[in-house]
């Protein structure tokens, strides 16, 4: 699936554009199903989007009491640790909107060891979707936000990792390259990402132009190495970026 690419002047404008789509999807799914299952991504890029969504005049565009929040990946650190994806979302969004505690499905990183965290999170998700532990069925989240690392990773799925071969579990443990601040991660698996209805990527920084071009070229070919190019949801796949003229990157 080739993504729809939308390029903006800067991270503020790309975040505002992504927020408009998120608000539109939230209204659509709340109207249809009475809820919006929204999976957050981590790292730095989404912070601007979360702050914008929580801003005055914007936050009331979404009925937060009907939004269910999840995380597509998490670092194996305490929930108030500076490297925690939950902590970043709490400070930039959750603490500023009227989101009931019971709507927040955080990765329980207080559990030990890390493999038990992944299993526990999968159990939390299966309970939410009322899908039995032994069922091979995957749920469809309404929207999953993702980022793209300069090495082409997405969530905490890394090129060449065994986690990319997982076809049954929803959530697994991954051990990232030594460059990462936090080595132990908990991540959605590819089949869970690909069962989403909609996926939005937020890709910011000219230093990601090369990997974006490589991933896009791979998407036009059979051979895919980078996880960011392996995500194909059922409905919308849109990349919001501030890389200039990213829409024409394949013509360069
Ligand atoms: C994480 C993220 C990760 C992130 C990319 C891009 O936990 O770090 O889920 O997949 O989206 O690494 O990160 P930046 O937005 O910081 O460039």
Short mmCIF file of C-alpha atoms and ligand atoms in Angstrom, two decimals:
data_model
loop_
_atom_site.label_atom_id
_atom_site.label_comp_id
_atom_site.label_asym_id
_atom_site.label_seq_id
_atom_site.Cartn_x
_atom_site.Cartn_y
_atom_site.Cartn_z
CA UNK A 1 0.00 0.00 0.00
CA UNK A 2 1.47 3.33 -1.11
CA UNK A 3 0.88 6.02 1.54
CA UNK A 4 -0.79 9.34 0.92
CA UNK A 5 2.03 11.82 1.58
CA UNK A 6 1.24 15.32 2.86
CA UNK A 7 4.17 17.71 3.25
CA UNK A 8 3.99 20.86 5.39
CA UNK A 9 6.29 23.79 6.14
CA UNK A 10 7.14 22.73 9.69
CA UNK A 11 6.19 20.39 12.53
CA UNK A 12 3.53 22.79 13.78
CA UNK A 13 1.69 22.78 10.46
CA UNK A 14 2.05 19.02 9.98
CA UNK A 15 0.71 18.49 13.50
CA UNK A 16 -2.29 20.76 12.88
CA UNK A 17 -3.09 18.90 9.65
CA UNK A 18 -2.80 15.52 11.39
CA UNK A 19 -5.00 16.82 14.22
CA UNK A 20 -7.73 17.76 11.73
CA UNK A 21 -7.77 14.20 10.37
CA UNK A 22 -7.76 12.74 13.90
CA UNK A 23 -10.71 14.93 14.92
CA UNK A 24 -12.58 13.90 11.77
CA UNK A 25 -11.91 10.18 12.41
CA UNK A 26 -12.83 10.49 16.09
CA UNK A 27 -16.20 12.03 15.18
CA UNK A 28 -16.80 9.37 12.50
CA UNK A 29 -16.08 6.38 14.74
CA UNK A 30 -17.79 7.79 17.83
CA UNK A 31 -20.85 8.44 15.67
CA UNK A 32 -20.68 4.91 14.20
CA UNK A 33 -19.55 2.83 17.19
CA UNK A 34 -19.87 5.06 20.23
CA UNK A 35 -16.09 4.99 20.75
CA UNK A 36 -12.75 5.83 19.07
CA UNK A 37 -9.90 3.37 19.63
CA UNK A 38 -6.82 5.55 19.28
CA UNK A 39 -3.25 4.17 19.53
CA UNK A 40 -0.55 6.71 20.38
CA UNK A 41 3.04 6.58 19.21
CA UNK A 42 6.07 7.60 21.18
CA UNK A 43 9.36 9.35 20.59
CA UNK A 44 9.58 13.13 20.15
CA UNK A 45 7.64 13.97 17.00
CA UNK A 46 4.08 13.40 18.27
CA UNK A 47 4.52 15.77 21.26
CA UNK A 48 3.61 18.81 19.17
CA UNK A 49 0.48 17.05 17.89
CA UNK A 50 -0.58 16.00 21.39
CA UNK A 51 -0.09 19.56 22.71
CA UNK A 52 -2.12 20.90 19.79
CA UNK A 53 -4.95 18.41 20.40
CA UNK A 54 -4.99 19.47 24.07
CA UNK A 55 -4.96 23.16 23.20
CA UNK A 56 -7.78 25.62 23.90
CA UNK A 57 -10.34 25.69 21.10
CA UNK A 58 -9.15 22.31 19.78
CA UNK A 59 -9.56 19.90 22.70
CA UNK A 60 -13.34 20.42 22.77
CA UNK A 61 -13.55 19.21 19.14
CA UNK A 62 -13.24 15.64 20.45
CA UNK A 63 -15.58 13.90 22.90
CA UNK A 64 -12.72 12.52 25.03
CA UNK A 65 -15.17 10.53 27.18
CA UNK A 66 -15.60 8.24 24.13
CA UNK A 67 -11.89 8.00 23.25
CA UNK A 68 -9.99 4.84 24.26
CA UNK A 69 -6.22 5.40 24.39
CA UNK A 70 -3.54 2.77 23.81
CA UNK A 71 0.18 2.74 23.03
CA UNK A 72 1.71 1.03 19.97
CA UNK A 73 4.97 0.66 21.83
CA UNK A 74 6.55 1.57 25.14
CA UNK A 75 9.95 1.64 26.71
CA UNK A 76 10.37 -0.69 29.68
CA UNK A 77 10.66 2.11 32.22
CA UNK A 78 8.37 3.37 35.02
CA UNK A 79 5.33 5.36 33.82
CA UNK A 80 6.78 8.61 35.23
CA UNK A 81 10.24 8.09 33.71
CA UNK A 82 11.40 10.78 31.21
CA UNK A 83 11.85 8.07 28.54
CA UNK A 84 8.29 6.77 29.00
CA UNK A 85 5.95 7.23 26.02
CA UNK A 86 3.07 7.27 28.51
CA UNK A 87 4.74 10.07 30.52
CA UNK A 88 5.17 12.19 27.37
CA UNK A 89 1.51 11.68 26.39
CA UNK A 90 0.35 12.35 29.97
CA UNK A 91 2.19 15.67 30.17
CA UNK A 92 1.30 16.88 26.65
CA UNK A 93 -2.28 15.56 26.30
CA UNK A 94 -3.88 13.34 28.94
CA UNK A 95 -3.42 15.77 31.84
CA UNK A 96 -5.19 18.51 29.82
CA UNK A 97 -8.32 16.81 28.48
CA UNK A 98 -11.40 15.27 30.10
CA UNK A 99 -10.35 11.66 29.51
CA UNK A 100 -11.72 9.18 32.09
CA UNK A 101 -9.03 7.04 33.78
CA UNK A 102 -10.83 3.88 32.64
CA UNK A 103 -10.31 4.94 29.00
CA UNK A 104 -6.52 4.81 29.33
CA UNK A 105 -4.89 1.46 28.54
CA UNK A 106 -1.27 1.99 29.54
CA UNK A 107 1.49 -0.60 29.08
CA UNK A 108 1.99 -1.98 32.64
CA UNK A 109 5.77 -1.56 32.83
CA UNK A 110 5.70 -1.98 36.63
CA UNK A 111 5.42 -5.74 36.03
CA UNK A 112 8.64 -7.79 35.94
CA UNK A 113 10.29 -9.27 33.93
CA UNK A 114 9.73 -7.46 30.61
CA UNK A 115 8.30 -10.52 28.83
CA UNK A 116 5.50 -10.55 31.40
CA UNK A 117 4.78 -6.90 30.54
CA UNK A 118 4.16 -7.77 26.88
CA UNK A 119 1.93 -10.70 27.83
CA UNK A 120 0.04 -8.56 30.34
CA UNK A 121 -0.55 -5.80 27.78
CA UNK A 122 -1.82 -8.32 25.24
CA UNK A 123 -4.21 -9.65 27.90
CA UNK A 124 -5.43 -6.09 28.56
CA UNK A 125 -6.06 -5.57 24.83
CA UNK A 126 -7.78 -8.95 24.38
CA UNK A 127 -10.04 -8.21 27.33
CA UNK A 128 -10.92 -4.81 25.86
CA UNK A 129 -11.84 -6.33 22.49
CA UNK A 130 -13.36 -9.40 24.13
CA UNK A 131 -11.14 -11.72 22.05
CA UNK A 132 -10.10 -14.94 23.76
CA UNK A 133 -6.39 -15.56 24.55
CA UNK A 134 -6.39 -18.59 22.26
CA UNK A 135 -8.12 -16.87 19.35
CA UNK A 136 -6.03 -16.18 16.24
CA UNK A 137 -8.26 -13.19 15.42
CA UNK A 138 -6.77 -9.66 15.41
CA UNK A 139 -8.76 -6.54 16.36
CA UNK A 140 -8.92 -3.41 14.22
CA UNK A 141 -8.01 -0.22 16.02
CA UNK A 142 -9.69 2.81 14.47
CA UNK A 143 -6.43 4.76 14.28
CA UNK A 144 -2.80 3.94 15.01
CA UNK A 145 -0.22 6.73 15.09
CA UNK A 146 3.32 5.72 14.16
CA UNK A 147 6.72 7.32 13.71
CA UNK A 148 9.65 6.38 11.50
CA UNK A 149 13.14 6.04 12.86
CA UNK A 150 16.15 6.99 10.75
CA UNK A 151 16.91 3.26 10.62
CA UNK A 152 13.41 2.59 9.23
CA UNK A 153 11.98 1.16 12.42
CA UNK A 154 8.40 1.81 13.45
CA UNK A 155 6.82 1.29 16.85
CA UNK A 156 9.63 -0.83 18.31
CA UNK A 157 9.96 -3.15 15.32
CA UNK A 158 13.46 -3.08 13.88
CA UNK A 159 14.81 -4.27 10.52
CA UNK A 160 16.02 -7.85 10.64
CA UNK A 161 14.50 -8.56 14.04
CA UNK A 162 12.76 -11.83 14.85
CA UNK A 163 9.77 -9.83 16.13
CA UNK A 164 8.92 -9.05 12.47
CA UNK A 165 8.14 -12.73 11.93
CA UNK A 166 5.54 -12.87 14.73
CA UNK A 167 2.17 -13.79 13.21
CA UNK A 168 0.08 -14.79 16.23
CA UNK A 169 0.86 -12.57 19.20
CA UNK A 170 -0.43 -9.02 19.39
CA UNK A 171 2.32 -7.64 21.64
CA UNK A 172 5.94 -8.76 22.02
CA UNK A 173 9.15 -7.68 23.70
CA UNK A 174 11.86 -6.19 21.52
CA UNK A 175 15.47 -5.38 22.27
CA UNK A 176 16.57 -2.34 20.31
CA UNK A 177 19.97 -1.48 18.83
CA UNK A 178 22.58 -0.22 21.37
CA UNK A 179 22.07 3.37 20.14
CA UNK A 180 18.65 3.57 21.81
CA UNK A 181 18.28 5.23 25.23
CA UNK A 182 16.16 2.30 26.43
CA UNK A 183 17.04 -1.18 25.22
CA UNK A 184 13.97 -3.15 26.36
CA UNK A 185 10.78 -2.26 24.52
CA UNK A 186 7.20 -3.55 24.36
CA UNK A 187 5.66 -3.33 20.89
CA UNK A 188 2.63 -4.11 18.76
CA UNK A 189 3.40 -6.79 16.17
CA UNK A 190 3.07 -6.30 12.41
CA UNK A 191 -0.22 -8.23 12.08
CA UNK A 192 -1.76 -6.07 14.80
CA UNK A 193 -0.56 -2.88 13.09
CA UNK A 194 -1.78 -4.12 9.70
CA UNK A 195 -5.25 -4.93 11.03
CA UNK A 196 -5.78 -1.27 11.90
CA UNK A 197 -8.42 0.60 9.97
CA UNK A 198 -6.30 3.75 9.66
CA UNK A 199 -2.60 4.51 10.21
CA UNK A 200 -1.04 7.97 10.37
CA UNK A 201 2.70 8.47 10.31
CA UNK A 202 4.29 11.64 11.66
CA UNK A 203 7.72 12.08 10.06
CA UNK A 204 9.67 15.20 10.92
CA UNK A 205 13.19 16.29 10.08
CA UNK A 206 15.21 16.47 6.89
CA UNK A 207 17.49 13.79 8.38
CA UNK A 208 14.70 11.29 7.62
CA UNK A 209 14.54 12.12 3.91
CA UNK A 210 16.88 9.30 2.88
CA UNK A 211 15.05 6.62 4.83
CA UNK A 212 11.72 7.94 3.61
CA UNK A 213 12.90 7.62 0.00
CA UNK A 214 14.26 4.11 0.64
CA UNK A 215 11.07 2.95 2.34
CA UNK A 216 8.92 4.38 -0.44
CA UNK A 217 11.04 2.69 -3.11
CA UNK A 218 10.71 -0.58 -1.20
CA UNK A 219 6.94 -0.14 -1.09
CA UNK A 220 6.98 -0.11 -4.89
CA UNK A 221 8.98 -3.35 -4.93
CA UNK A 222 8.46 -6.81 -3.50
CA UNK A 223 11.50 -6.81 -1.23
CA UNK A 224 10.97 -4.92 2.02
CA UNK A 225 13.61 -4.63 4.73
CA UNK A 226 12.35 -1.69 6.78
CA UNK A 227 9.37 -2.11 9.14
CA UNK A 228 8.10 1.41 8.33
CA UNK A 229 7.38 0.12 4.83
CA UNK A 230 5.56 -2.99 5.99
CA UNK A 231 2.52 -1.27 7.50
CA UNK A 232 -0.60 -1.41 5.31
CA UNK A 233 -3.88 -0.82 7.16
CA UNK A 234 -7.35 -1.59 5.85
CA UNK A 235 -8.39 1.98 5.03
CA UNK A 236 -6.21 5.13 5.22
CA UNK A 237 -2.39 5.21 5.31
CA UNK A 238 -1.21 8.82 5.45
CA UNK A 239 2.29 10.21 6.08
CA UNK A 240 2.32 13.75 7.51
CA UNK A 241 5.78 15.26 7.12
CA UNK A 242 7.76 18.51 7.09
CA UNK A 243 10.26 17.14 4.59
CA UNK A 244 9.99 19.59 1.65
CA UNK A 245 8.26 18.21 -1.46
CA UNK A 246 8.11 14.73 0.02
CA UNK A 247 5.23 14.02 -2.35
CA UNK A 248 7.72 14.05 -5.23
CA UNK A 249 10.54 12.20 -3.48
CA UNK A 250 10.34 9.21 -5.81
CA UNK A 251 10.74 11.46 -8.85
CA UNK A 252 14.10 12.86 -7.65
C1 LIG B 1 9.52 5.16 20.30
C2 LIG B 1 8.64 5.30 19.10
C3 LIG B 1 9.47 5.16 17.85
C4 LIG B 1 9.44 6.54 17.21
C5 LIG B 1 10.51 6.68 16.18
C6 LIG B 1 10.61 8.13 15.73
O1 LIG B 1 9.08 4.60 21.30
O2 LIG B 1 10.64 5.71 20.22
O3 LIG B 1 7.54 4.62 19.09
O4 LIG B 1 9.03 4.21 16.93
O5 LIG B 1 8.16 6.75 16.63
O6 LIG B 1 11.74 6.28 16.77
O7 LIG B 1 10.98 8.88 16.87
P1 LIG B 1 11.08 10.49 16.83
O8 LIG B 1 9.69 10.99 16.67
O9 LIG B 1 11.67 10.85 18.16
O10 LIG B 1 11.97 10.83 15.65
#
